[in-house]
Amino acid sequence: MPVHSRHHPRPPLADPAMSELRIFSYLPNPRIWKATIAARLCGVKVEVRGAPANELADWLWDFDAHPMTDQDKAAAADLAHGAKTGFTTQLFKTEEFLEAHPFGTVPAAFSPDGRVGIYESNSIMRTVARLGADNAPLYGDDAYSASRIDSYLDASLVFARDAQFYILALRAGSLPRDIYIRAKQAFESWMSGTERALMTTGDYIVADGLSLADICFVAEFALFHNERLHTDLLLANEFEPILNAAVAETWPRALDHFQRLCRHRAFAPDVEPFLKLLPNK
Ligand SMILES: N[C@@H](CCC(=O)N[C@@H](CS)C(=O)NCC(=O)O)C(=O)O
């Protein structure tokens, strides 16, 4: 399998009509559900490529992402980069990948010809909503409502960043106190804002219809359930799990919203199998 570089231009898509957006990621990744849930709601074709996180060190990170043999890896030694967030081994990223994705992260989305890279899962989801805008108004219907949705997505990214450090620390088996405290504060602030928004608007986070804000909320809240894989570590270090019984009492509307949307036909195919694999508490 050739490694694409400046000297080996990437081949055109075999069938450009196949998908309107390609996403490369470790799997499962609740952050890519933002795009796949939006795609179900507004009829956009999305292609997802990837593998479990521990296998992505053996993949070529490229528009044409694919698993590499040891021989491919030896030939691609010049593409090896030290990982920054969430990976511990070196990763093989092509020049084109880094041109399209200057922060070098996954999920990494591409336009069908591979020329436009879209990064940050909220923005990947926005792409889907824009592509399918005629089928479902997931991204507001004027400058004000779209920007109101952006407000929630930005606030969610602030939470998601602290949540990411927390889950990665738990996965690494060592949780510094400051990371726990930051994640707890970020969670409480994000849940309080979500609760307050639902109190004001009724059934959905923004105005009166299902929007990207609700999709983002479900994906980030579900991802935070990864905490449940590490309850023993938390308790051994005298940290109370952040997702505890008090969540339903403190933010009842937010929790109810999450549970209701988990059963929604566009959400269930992603969310239900993921939650089923996690311990209940
Ligand atoms: N906020 C970003 C998170 C992206 C991110 O940080 N991805 C990490 C994995 S969790 C990554 O790709 N790291 C690659 C590296 O460290 O080289 C999103 O929602 O898409």
PDB file of C-alpha atoms and ligand atoms in Angstrom:
ATOM      1  CA  MET A   1       0.000   0.000   0.000  1.00  0.00           C
ATOM      2  CA  PRO A   2       1.658   3.278  -1.027  1.00  0.00           C
ATOM      3  CA  VAL A   3       2.166   5.982   1.553  1.00  0.00           C
ATOM      4  CA  HIS A   4       0.847   9.265   0.219  1.00  0.00           C
ATOM      5  CA  SER A   5       3.195  12.200   0.276  1.00  0.00           C
ATOM      6  CA  ARG A   6       3.928  15.247  -1.861  1.00  0.00           C
ATOM      7  CA  HIS A   7       5.544  12.842  -4.366  1.00  0.00           C
ATOM      8  CA  HIS A   8       2.679  10.359  -4.335  1.00  0.00           C
ATOM      9  CA  PRO A   9      -0.546  12.311  -4.890  1.00  0.00           C
ATOM     10  CA  ARG A  10      -3.568  10.629  -3.348  1.00  0.00           C
ATOM     11  CA  PRO A  11      -5.834   8.771  -5.750  1.00  0.00           C
ATOM     12  CA  PRO A  12      -9.348  10.116  -6.368  1.00  0.00           C
ATOM     13  CA  LEU A  13     -12.211   8.495  -4.454  1.00  0.00           C
ATOM     14  CA  ALA A  14     -13.352   5.302  -6.169  1.00  0.00           C
ATOM     15  CA  ASP A  15     -16.930   6.543  -6.023  1.00  0.00           C
ATOM     16  CA  PRO A  16     -17.236  10.166  -4.945  1.00  0.00           C
ATOM     17  CA  ALA A  17     -21.013   9.795  -4.602  1.00  0.00           C
ATOM     18  CA  MET A  18     -20.511   7.267  -1.815  1.00  0.00           C
ATOM     19  CA  SER A  19     -20.341   9.651   1.113  1.00  0.00           C
ATOM     20  CA  GLU A  20     -20.520  13.383   1.684  1.00  0.00           C
ATOM     21  CA  LEU A  21     -18.115  13.352   4.597  1.00  0.00           C
ATOM     22  CA  ARG A  22     -15.424  10.916   5.671  1.00  0.00           C
ATOM     23  CA  ILE A  23     -14.421  10.694   9.325  1.00  0.00           C
ATOM     24  CA  PHE A  24     -11.341   8.975  10.701  1.00  0.00           C
ATOM     25  CA  SER A  25     -11.269   8.274  14.438  1.00  0.00           C
ATOM     26  CA  TYR A  26     -10.583   5.806  17.170  1.00  0.00           C
ATOM     27  CA  LEU A  27     -13.727   3.736  17.781  1.00  0.00           C
ATOM     28  CA  PRO A  28     -15.987   3.802  19.631  1.00  0.00           C
ATOM     29  CA  ASN A  29     -15.813   7.558  20.115  1.00  0.00           C
ATOM     30  CA  PRO A  30     -18.974   9.310  21.359  1.00  0.00           C
ATOM     31  CA  ARG A  31     -17.668  12.530  19.792  1.00  0.00           C
ATOM     32  CA  ILE A  32     -18.186  11.131  16.285  1.00  0.00           C
ATOM     33  CA  TRP A  33     -21.806  10.372  17.144  1.00  0.00           C
ATOM     34  CA  LYS A  34     -22.367  14.102  16.948  1.00  0.00           C
ATOM     35  CA  ALA A  35     -21.919  13.676  13.184  1.00  0.00           C
ATOM     36  CA  THR A  36     -23.588  10.272  12.820  1.00  0.00           C
ATOM     37  CA  ILE A  37     -26.677  11.301  14.821  1.00  0.00           C
ATOM     38  CA  ALA A  38     -26.987  14.541  12.841  1.00  0.00           C
ATOM     39  CA  ALA A  39     -26.520  12.515   9.638  1.00  0.00           C
ATOM     40  CA  ARG A  40     -29.453  10.225  10.518  1.00  0.00           C
ATOM     41  CA  LEU A  41     -31.633  13.229  11.245  1.00  0.00           C
ATOM     42  CA  CYS A  42     -30.866  15.141   8.077  1.00  0.00           C
ATOM     43  CA  GLY A  43     -30.168  12.381   5.584  1.00  0.00           C
ATOM     44  CA  VAL A  44     -26.447  12.948   4.973  1.00  0.00           C
ATOM     45  CA  LYS A  45     -24.131  10.067   4.040  1.00  0.00           C
ATOM     46  CA  VAL A  46     -21.150   9.849   6.380  1.00  0.00           C
ATOM     47  CA  GLU A  47     -18.347   7.299   6.117  1.00  0.00           C
ATOM     48  CA  VAL A  48     -16.546   6.361   9.331  1.00  0.00           C
ATOM     49  CA  ARG A  49     -13.092   4.759   9.285  1.00  0.00           C
ATOM     50  CA  GLY A  50     -11.107   3.688  12.283  1.00  0.00           C
ATOM     51  CA  ALA A  51     -10.323   1.115  14.929  1.00  0.00           C
ATOM     52  CA  PRO A  52      -9.927   0.845  18.709  1.00  0.00           C
ATOM     53  CA  ALA A  53      -7.580   3.515  20.099  1.00  0.00           C
ATOM     54  CA  ASN A  54      -4.756   1.059  20.779  1.00  0.00           C
ATOM     55  CA  GLU A  55      -4.746   0.005  17.104  1.00  0.00           C
ATOM     56  CA  LEU A  56      -4.449   3.503  15.604  1.00  0.00           C
ATOM     57  CA  ALA A  57      -0.683   3.445  16.141  1.00  0.00           C
ATOM     58  CA  ASP A  58      -0.659   0.866  13.331  1.00  0.00           C
ATOM     59  CA  TRP A  59      -2.745   3.031  10.999  1.00  0.00           C
ATOM     60  CA  LEU A  60      -1.652   5.585   8.457  1.00  0.00           C
ATOM     61  CA  TRP A  61      -3.262   8.872   9.519  1.00  0.00           C
ATOM     62  CA  ASP A  62      -4.389  10.211   6.171  1.00  0.00           C
ATOM     63  CA  PHE A  63      -7.481  10.932   4.076  1.00  0.00           C
ATOM     64  CA  ASP A  64      -7.022   7.353   2.884  1.00  0.00           C
ATOM     65  CA  ALA A  65      -6.502   6.130   6.460  1.00  0.00           C
ATOM     66  CA  HIS A  66      -5.800   2.413   6.642  1.00  0.00           C
ATOM     67  CA  PRO A  67      -4.027  -0.207   8.766  1.00  0.00           C
ATOM     68  CA  MET A  68      -0.348  -0.639   7.894  1.00  0.00           C
ATOM     69  CA  THR A  69       1.759  -3.762   7.811  1.00  0.00           C
ATOM     70  CA  ASP A  70       5.164  -3.746   9.543  1.00  0.00           C
ATOM     71  CA  GLN A  71       6.666  -3.301   6.080  1.00  0.00           C
ATOM     72  CA  ASP A  72       4.470  -0.214   5.438  1.00  0.00           C
ATOM     73  CA  LYS A  73       5.514   1.167   8.824  1.00  0.00           C
ATOM     74  CA  ALA A  74       9.206   0.723   8.085  1.00  0.00           C
ATOM     75  CA  ALA A  75       8.739   2.529   4.757  1.00  0.00           C
ATOM     76  CA  ALA A  76       6.830   5.322   6.511  1.00  0.00           C
ATOM     77  CA  ALA A  77       9.334   5.872   9.338  1.00  0.00           C
ATOM     78  CA  ASP A  78       9.779   9.533   8.305  1.00  0.00           C
ATOM     79  CA  LEU A  79       6.063  10.142   9.016  1.00  0.00           C
ATOM     80  CA  ALA A  80       6.275   9.088  12.669  1.00  0.00           C
ATOM     81  CA  HIS A  81       5.227  11.788  15.142  1.00  0.00           C
ATOM     82  CA  GLY A  82       5.160  11.790  18.914  1.00  0.00           C
ATOM     83  CA  ALA A  83       1.568  11.748  20.173  1.00  0.00           C
ATOM     84  CA  LYS A  84       0.319  14.625  22.309  1.00  0.00           C
ATOM     85  CA  THR A  85      -3.128  13.809  23.689  1.00  0.00           C
ATOM     86  CA  GLY A  86      -4.617  10.423  24.437  1.00  0.00           C
ATOM     87  CA  PHE A  87      -1.988   8.271  22.704  1.00  0.00           C
ATOM     88  CA  THR A  88       1.248   7.034  24.194  1.00  0.00           C
ATOM     89  CA  THR A  89       3.034   5.648  21.143  1.00  0.00           C
ATOM     90  CA  GLN A  90       4.194   7.336  17.954  1.00  0.00           C
ATOM     91  CA  LEU A  91       1.643   7.882  15.212  1.00  0.00           C
ATOM     92  CA  PHE A  92       2.109   7.888  11.451  1.00  0.00           C
ATOM     93  CA  LYS A  93       0.643  11.117  10.040  1.00  0.00           C
ATOM     94  CA  THR A  94       1.124  12.090   6.411  1.00  0.00           C
ATOM     95  CA  GLU A  95       2.032  15.636   5.382  1.00  0.00           C
ATOM     96  CA  GLU A  96      -1.378  15.919   3.718  1.00  0.00           C
ATOM     97  CA  PHE A  97      -3.056  14.857   6.934  1.00  0.00           C
ATOM     98  CA  LEU A  98      -1.245  17.602   8.845  1.00  0.00           C
ATOM     99  CA  GLU A  99      -2.045  20.158   6.151  1.00  0.00           C
ATOM    100  CA  ALA A 100      -5.727  19.287   6.462  1.00  0.00           C
ATOM    101  CA  HIS A 101      -5.542  18.836  10.242  1.00  0.00           C
ATOM    102  CA  PRO A 102      -2.948  21.234  11.635  1.00  0.00           C
ATOM    103  CA  PHE A 103      -3.586  20.109  15.232  1.00  0.00           C
ATOM    104  CA  GLY A 104      -3.106  16.495  14.144  1.00  0.00           C
ATOM    105  CA  THR A 105      -6.113  15.181  16.073  1.00  0.00           C
ATOM    106  CA  VAL A 106      -8.919  12.701  15.575  1.00  0.00           C
ATOM    107  CA  PRO A 107     -11.811  12.700  14.923  1.00  0.00           C
ATOM    108  CA  ALA A 108     -10.614  14.032  11.578  1.00  0.00           C
ATOM    109  CA  ALA A 109     -13.174  14.708   8.848  1.00  0.00           C
ATOM    110  CA  PHE A 110     -12.598  15.287   5.151  1.00  0.00           C
ATOM    111  CA  SER A 111     -14.614  16.572   2.218  1.00  0.00           C
ATOM    112  CA  PRO A 112     -15.210  13.778  -0.337  1.00  0.00           C
ATOM    113  CA  ASP A 113     -12.170  14.801  -2.430  1.00  0.00           C
ATOM    114  CA  GLY A 114      -9.981  14.864   0.687  1.00  0.00           C
ATOM    115  CA  ARG A 115      -8.995  18.479   0.151  1.00  0.00           C
ATOM    116  CA  VAL A 116     -10.796  20.104   3.070  1.00  0.00           C
ATOM    117  CA  GLY A 117     -10.043  18.876   6.572  1.00  0.00           C
ATOM    118  CA  ILE A 118     -12.537  19.612   9.322  1.00  0.00           C
ATOM    119  CA  TYR A 119     -11.467  19.116  12.918  1.00  0.00           C
ATOM    120  CA  GLU A 120     -13.124  19.442  16.335  1.00  0.00           C
ATOM    121  CA  SER A 121     -16.133  17.171  16.698  1.00  0.00           C
ATOM    122  CA  ASN A 122     -18.557  20.087  17.098  1.00  0.00           C
ATOM    123  CA  SER A 123     -17.441  21.528  13.776  1.00  0.00           C
ATOM    124  CA  ILE A 124     -17.610  18.123  12.100  1.00  0.00           C
ATOM    125  CA  MET A 125     -21.221  17.932  13.302  1.00  0.00           C
ATOM    126  CA  ARG A 126     -21.892  21.443  11.973  1.00  0.00           C
ATOM    127  CA  THR A 127     -20.664  20.294   8.550  1.00  0.00           C
ATOM    128  CA  VAL A 128     -23.269  17.530   8.508  1.00  0.00           C
ATOM    129  CA  ALA A 129     -26.014  19.946   9.567  1.00  0.00           C
ATOM    130  CA  ARG A 130     -25.034  22.392   6.823  1.00  0.00           C
ATOM    131  CA  LEU A 131     -24.958  19.617   4.206  1.00  0.00           C
ATOM    132  CA  GLY A 132     -28.426  18.450   5.254  1.00  0.00           C
ATOM    133  CA  ALA A 133     -29.951  21.835   6.095  1.00  0.00           C
ATOM    134  CA  ASP A 134     -32.770  21.365   3.568  1.00  0.00           C
ATOM    135  CA  ASN A 135     -33.893  18.171   5.296  1.00  0.00           C
ATOM    136  CA  ALA A 136     -33.781  19.139   8.982  1.00  0.00           C
ATOM    137  CA  PRO A 137     -33.192  22.516  10.663  1.00  0.00           C
ATOM    138  CA  LEU A 138     -30.666  21.267  13.231  1.00  0.00           C
ATOM    139  CA  TYR A 139     -28.580  24.435  13.173  1.00  0.00           C
ATOM    140  CA  GLY A 140     -31.206  27.135  13.725  1.00  0.00           C
ATOM    141  CA  ASP A 141     -33.073  29.119  11.133  1.00  0.00           C
ATOM    142  CA  ASP A 142     -31.457  32.533  11.392  1.00  0.00           C
ATOM    143  CA  ALA A 143     -28.254  34.196  12.557  1.00  0.00           C
ATOM    144  CA  TYR A 144     -29.514  34.487  16.116  1.00  0.00           C
ATOM    145  CA  SER A 145     -30.719  30.936  16.601  1.00  0.00           C
ATOM    146  CA  ALA A 146     -27.602  29.466  14.906  1.00  0.00           C
ATOM    147  CA  SER A 147     -25.378  31.585  17.133  1.00  0.00           C
ATOM    148  CA  ARG A 148     -27.341  30.570  20.212  1.00  0.00           C
ATOM    149  CA  ILE A 149     -26.582  26.945  19.281  1.00  0.00           C
ATOM    150  CA  ASP A 150     -22.910  27.906  18.829  1.00  0.00           C
ATOM    151  CA  SER A 151     -22.971  29.394  22.326  1.00  0.00           C
ATOM    152  CA  TYR A 152     -23.956  26.033  23.789  1.00  0.00           C
ATOM    153  CA  LEU A 153     -21.387  24.180  21.659  1.00  0.00           C
ATOM    154  CA  ASP A 154     -18.615  26.515  22.818  1.00  0.00           C
ATOM    155  CA  ALA A 155     -19.620  26.135  26.475  1.00  0.00           C
ATOM    156  CA  SER A 156     -19.658  22.359  25.951  1.00  0.00           C
ATOM    157  CA  LEU A 157     -16.137  22.381  24.507  1.00  0.00           C
ATOM    158  CA  VAL A 158     -14.872  24.076  27.671  1.00  0.00           C
ATOM    159  CA  PHE A 159     -16.408  21.245  29.695  1.00  0.00           C
ATOM    160  CA  ALA A 160     -15.213  18.618  27.191  1.00  0.00           C
ATOM    161  CA  ARG A 161     -11.594  19.725  27.523  1.00  0.00           C
ATOM    162  CA  ASP A 162     -11.524  19.245  31.295  1.00  0.00           C
ATOM    163  CA  ALA A 163     -13.514  16.011  30.945  1.00  0.00           C
ATOM    164  CA  GLN A 164     -10.971  14.728  28.418  1.00  0.00           C
ATOM    165  CA  PHE A 165      -8.022  15.256  30.796  1.00  0.00           C
ATOM    166  CA  TYR A 166     -10.006  13.563  33.566  1.00  0.00           C
ATOM    167  CA  ILE A 167     -10.935  10.459  31.559  1.00  0.00           C
ATOM    168  CA  LEU A 168      -7.406  10.172  30.129  1.00  0.00           C
ATOM    169  CA  ALA A 169      -5.906  10.401  33.632  1.00  0.00           C
ATOM    170  CA  LEU A 170      -8.285   7.690  34.854  1.00  0.00           C
ATOM    171  CA  ARG A 171      -7.335   5.527  31.874  1.00  0.00           C
ATOM    172  CA  ALA A 172      -3.666   6.036  32.667  1.00  0.00           C
ATOM    173  CA  GLY A 173      -4.350   4.775  36.208  1.00  0.00           C
ATOM    174  CA  SER A 174      -3.315   7.890  38.117  1.00  0.00           C
ATOM    175  CA  LEU A 175      -5.549  10.851  38.925  1.00  0.00           C
ATOM    176  CA  PRO A 176      -3.963  14.093  40.193  1.00  0.00           C
ATOM    177  CA  ARG A 177      -6.298  15.955  42.592  1.00  0.00           C
ATOM    178  CA  ASP A 178      -6.323  19.162  40.509  1.00  0.00           C
ATOM    179  CA  ILE A 179      -7.551  17.262  37.418  1.00  0.00           C
ATOM    180  CA  TYR A 180     -10.380  15.722  39.474  1.00  0.00           C
ATOM    181  CA  ILE A 181     -11.391  19.091  40.921  1.00  0.00           C
ATOM    182  CA  ARG A 182     -11.335  20.838  37.545  1.00  0.00           C
ATOM    183  CA  ALA A 183     -13.437  18.103  35.961  1.00  0.00           C
ATOM    184  CA  LYS A 184     -15.950  18.199  38.830  1.00  0.00           C
ATOM    185  CA  GLN A 185     -16.286  21.983  38.608  1.00  0.00           C
ATOM    186  CA  ALA A 186     -16.556  21.876  34.813  1.00  0.00           C
ATOM    187  CA  PHE A 187     -19.228  19.162  35.021  1.00  0.00           C
ATOM    188  CA  GLU A 188     -21.261  21.070  37.605  1.00  0.00           C
ATOM    189  CA  SER A 189     -21.095  24.310  35.653  1.00  0.00           C
ATOM    190  CA  TRP A 190     -22.046  22.624  32.355  1.00  0.00           C
ATOM    191  CA  MET A 191     -24.900  20.649  33.898  1.00  0.00           C
ATOM    192  CA  SER A 192     -26.236  23.741  35.695  1.00  0.00           C
ATOM    193  CA  GLY A 193     -26.253  25.709  32.434  1.00  0.00           C
ATOM    194  CA  THR A 194     -27.939  22.836  30.625  1.00  0.00           C
ATOM    195  CA  GLU A 195     -30.570  22.490  33.376  1.00  0.00           C
ATOM    196  CA  ARG A 196     -31.238  26.204  33.331  1.00  0.00           C
ATOM    197  CA  ALA A 197     -31.579  26.229  29.539  1.00  0.00           C
ATOM    198  CA  LEU A 198     -34.068  23.347  29.668  1.00  0.00           C
ATOM    199  CA  MET A 199     -36.013  25.138  32.415  1.00  0.00           C
ATOM    200  CA  THR A 200     -36.387  28.137  30.136  1.00  0.00           C
ATOM    201  CA  THR A 201     -37.008  26.490  26.784  1.00  0.00           C
ATOM    202  CA  GLY A 202     -38.935  23.336  27.705  1.00  0.00           C
ATOM    203  CA  ASP A 203     -38.155  20.225  25.706  1.00  0.00           C
ATOM    204  CA  TYR A 204     -34.875  21.186  24.017  1.00  0.00           C
ATOM    205  CA  ILE A 205     -31.725  23.051  24.968  1.00  0.00           C
ATOM    206  CA  VAL A 206     -32.160  25.785  22.377  1.00  0.00           C
ATOM    207  CA  ALA A 207     -35.606  27.169  21.478  1.00  0.00           C
ATOM    208  CA  ASP A 208     -38.291  24.651  20.712  1.00  0.00           C
ATOM    209  CA  GLY A 209     -36.700  22.110  18.391  1.00  0.00           C
ATOM    210  CA  LEU A 210     -34.072  19.374  18.440  1.00  0.00           C
ATOM    211  CA  SER A 211     -30.754  20.969  17.486  1.00  0.00           C
ATOM    212  CA  LEU A 212     -27.007  20.406  17.439  1.00  0.00           C
ATOM    213  CA  ALA A 213     -26.990  21.549  21.079  1.00  0.00           C
ATOM    214  CA  ASP A 214     -29.021  18.499  22.155  1.00  0.00           C
ATOM    215  CA  ILE A 215     -26.833  16.160  20.094  1.00  0.00           C
ATOM    216  CA  CYS A 216     -23.662  17.602  21.604  1.00  0.00           C
ATOM    217  CA  PHE A 217     -25.110  17.314  25.109  1.00  0.00           C
ATOM    218  CA  VAL A 218     -25.942  13.615  24.674  1.00  0.00           C
ATOM    219  CA  ALA A 219     -22.548  12.758  23.139  1.00  0.00           C
ATOM    220  CA  GLU A 220     -20.482  14.547  25.799  1.00  0.00           C
ATOM    221  CA  PHE A 221     -22.633  13.280  28.676  1.00  0.00           C
ATOM    222  CA  ALA A 222     -22.421   9.700  27.375  1.00  0.00           C
ATOM    223  CA  LEU A 223     -18.652  10.005  26.926  1.00  0.00           C
ATOM    224  CA  PHE A 224     -18.357  11.094  30.557  1.00  0.00           C
ATOM    225  CA  HIS A 225     -19.869   7.708  31.502  1.00  0.00           C
ATOM    226  CA  ASN A 226     -16.383   6.287  30.809  1.00  0.00           C
ATOM    227  CA  GLU A 227     -15.786   7.349  34.405  1.00  0.00           C
ATOM    228  CA  ARG A 228     -17.694   4.193  35.395  1.00  0.00           C
ATOM    229  CA  LEU A 229     -14.850   2.001  34.148  1.00  0.00           C
ATOM    230  CA  HIS A 230     -12.646   3.479  36.870  1.00  0.00           C
ATOM    231  CA  THR A 231     -14.812   3.495  40.008  1.00  0.00           C
ATOM    232  CA  ASP A 232     -12.316   1.306  41.875  1.00  0.00           C
ATOM    233  CA  LEU A 233      -9.466   3.717  41.193  1.00  0.00           C
ATOM    234  CA  LEU A 234     -11.595   6.682  42.292  1.00  0.00           C
ATOM    235  CA  LEU A 235     -12.715   5.039  45.516  1.00  0.00           C
ATOM    236  CA  ALA A 236      -9.219   3.732  46.315  1.00  0.00           C
ATOM    237  CA  ASN A 237      -8.045   7.352  46.161  1.00  0.00           C
ATOM    238  CA  GLU A 238     -11.040   8.668  48.130  1.00  0.00           C
ATOM    239  CA  PHE A 239     -12.558  10.502  45.179  1.00  0.00           C
ATOM    240  CA  GLU A 240     -16.326  10.321  44.837  1.00  0.00           C
ATOM    241  CA  PRO A 241     -17.470   9.482  41.297  1.00  0.00           C
ATOM    242  CA  ILE A 242     -18.696  12.690  39.630  1.00  0.00           C
ATOM    243  CA  LEU A 243     -21.582  10.815  37.975  1.00  0.00           C
ATOM    244  CA  ASN A 244     -23.300   9.812  41.197  1.00  0.00           C
ATOM    245  CA  ALA A 245     -26.850   9.460  42.524  1.00  0.00           C
ATOM    246  CA  ALA A 246     -27.034  13.201  43.265  1.00  0.00           C
ATOM    247  CA  VAL A 247     -26.925  14.044  39.531  1.00  0.00           C
ATOM    248  CA  ALA A 248     -30.595  13.099  39.039  1.00  0.00           C
ATOM    249  CA  GLU A 249     -31.654  15.161  42.069  1.00  0.00           C
ATOM    250  CA  THR A 250     -29.560  18.218  41.230  1.00  0.00           C
ATOM    251  CA  TRP A 251     -30.181  18.389  37.477  1.00  0.00           C
ATOM    252  CA  PRO A 252     -33.403  16.402  36.898  1.00  0.00           C
ATOM    253  CA  ARG A 253     -34.335  18.037  33.597  1.00  0.00           C
ATOM    254  CA  ALA A 254     -30.895  17.469  32.110  1.00  0.00           C
ATOM    255  CA  LEU A 255     -30.849  13.826  33.142  1.00  0.00           C
ATOM    256  CA  ASP A 256     -34.368  13.252  31.877  1.00  0.00           C
ATOM    257  CA  HIS A 257     -33.429  14.919  28.578  1.00  0.00           C
ATOM    258  CA  PHE A 258     -30.438  12.603  28.231  1.00  0.00           C
ATOM    259  CA  GLN A 259     -32.472   9.478  28.972  1.00  0.00           C
ATOM    260  CA  ARG A 260     -35.257  10.502  26.607  1.00  0.00           C
ATOM    261  CA  LEU A 261     -32.852  11.232  23.739  1.00  0.00           C
ATOM    262  CA  CYS A 262     -30.931   7.974  24.295  1.00  0.00           C
ATOM    263  CA  ARG A 263     -34.121   6.192  23.186  1.00  0.00           C
ATOM    264  CA  HIS A 264     -34.651   8.443  20.138  1.00  0.00           C
ATOM    265  CA  ARG A 265     -34.328   6.522  16.849  1.00  0.00           C
ATOM    266  CA  ALA A 266     -31.462   8.735  15.611  1.00  0.00           C
ATOM    267  CA  PHE A 267     -29.506   8.441  18.866  1.00  0.00           C
ATOM    268  CA  ALA A 268     -30.151   4.880  20.022  1.00  0.00           C
ATOM    269  CA  PRO A 269     -27.986   3.056  17.426  1.00  0.00           C
ATOM    270  CA  ASP A 270     -24.889   4.835  18.739  1.00  0.00           C
ATOM    271  CA  VAL A 271     -25.676   5.439  22.400  1.00  0.00           C
ATOM    272  CA  GLU A 272     -27.389   2.233  23.535  1.00  0.00           C
ATOM    273  CA  PRO A 273     -24.641  -0.292  22.632  1.00  0.00           C
ATOM    274  CA  PHE A 274     -22.003   1.988  24.159  1.00  0.00           C
ATOM    275  CA  LEU A 275     -23.810   2.418  27.484  1.00  0.00           C
ATOM    276  CA  LYS A 276     -24.678  -1.285  27.621  1.00  0.00           C
ATOM    277  CA  LEU A 277     -20.990  -2.175  27.724  1.00  0.00           C
ATOM    278  CA  LEU A 278     -20.298   0.084  30.717  1.00  0.00           C
ATOM    279  CA  PRO A 279     -20.923  -0.878  34.344  1.00  0.00           C
ATOM    280  CA  ASN A 280     -24.263   0.476  35.625  1.00  0.00           C
ATOM    281  CA  LYS A 281     -22.714   2.451  38.455  1.00  0.00           C
TER     282      LYS A 281
HETATM  283  N1  LIG B   1     -11.906  18.563  21.226  1.00  0.00           N
HETATM  284  C1  LIG B   1     -11.496  17.621  20.191  1.00  0.00           C
HETATM  285  C2  LIG B   1     -10.657  16.517  20.802  1.00  0.00           C
HETATM  286  C3  LIG B   1      -9.668  15.941  19.802  1.00  0.00           C
HETATM  287  C4  LIG B   1      -8.465  15.277  20.485  1.00  0.00           C
HETATM  288  O1  LIG B   1      -7.893  15.822  21.441  1.00  0.00           O
HETATM  289  N2  LIG B   1      -8.065  14.092  19.980  1.00  0.00           N
HETATM  290  C5  LIG B   1      -6.907  13.378  20.527  1.00  0.00           C
HETATM  291  C6  LIG B   1      -7.346  12.001  21.014  1.00  0.00           C
HETATM  292  S1  LIG B   1      -8.425  12.089  22.405  1.00  0.00           S
HETATM  293  C7  LIG B   1      -5.874  13.133  19.421  1.00  0.00           C
HETATM  294  O2  LIG B   1      -6.249  12.996  18.274  1.00  0.00           O
HETATM  295  N3  LIG B   1      -4.572  13.080  19.729  1.00  0.00           N
HETATM  296  C8  LIG B   1      -3.579  12.839  18.712  1.00  0.00           C
HETATM  297  C9  LIG B   1      -2.163  13.118  19.146  1.00  0.00           C
HETATM  298  O3  LIG B   1      -1.952  13.308  20.336  1.00  0.00           O
HETATM  299  O4  LIG B   1      -1.266  13.144  18.300  1.00  0.00           O
HETATM  300  C10 LIG B   1     -12.765  17.084  19.490  1.00  0.00           C
HETATM  301  O5  LIG B   1     -13.863  17.149  20.067  1.00  0.00           O
HETATM  302  O6  LIG B   1     -12.664  16.648  18.335  1.00  0.00           O
END
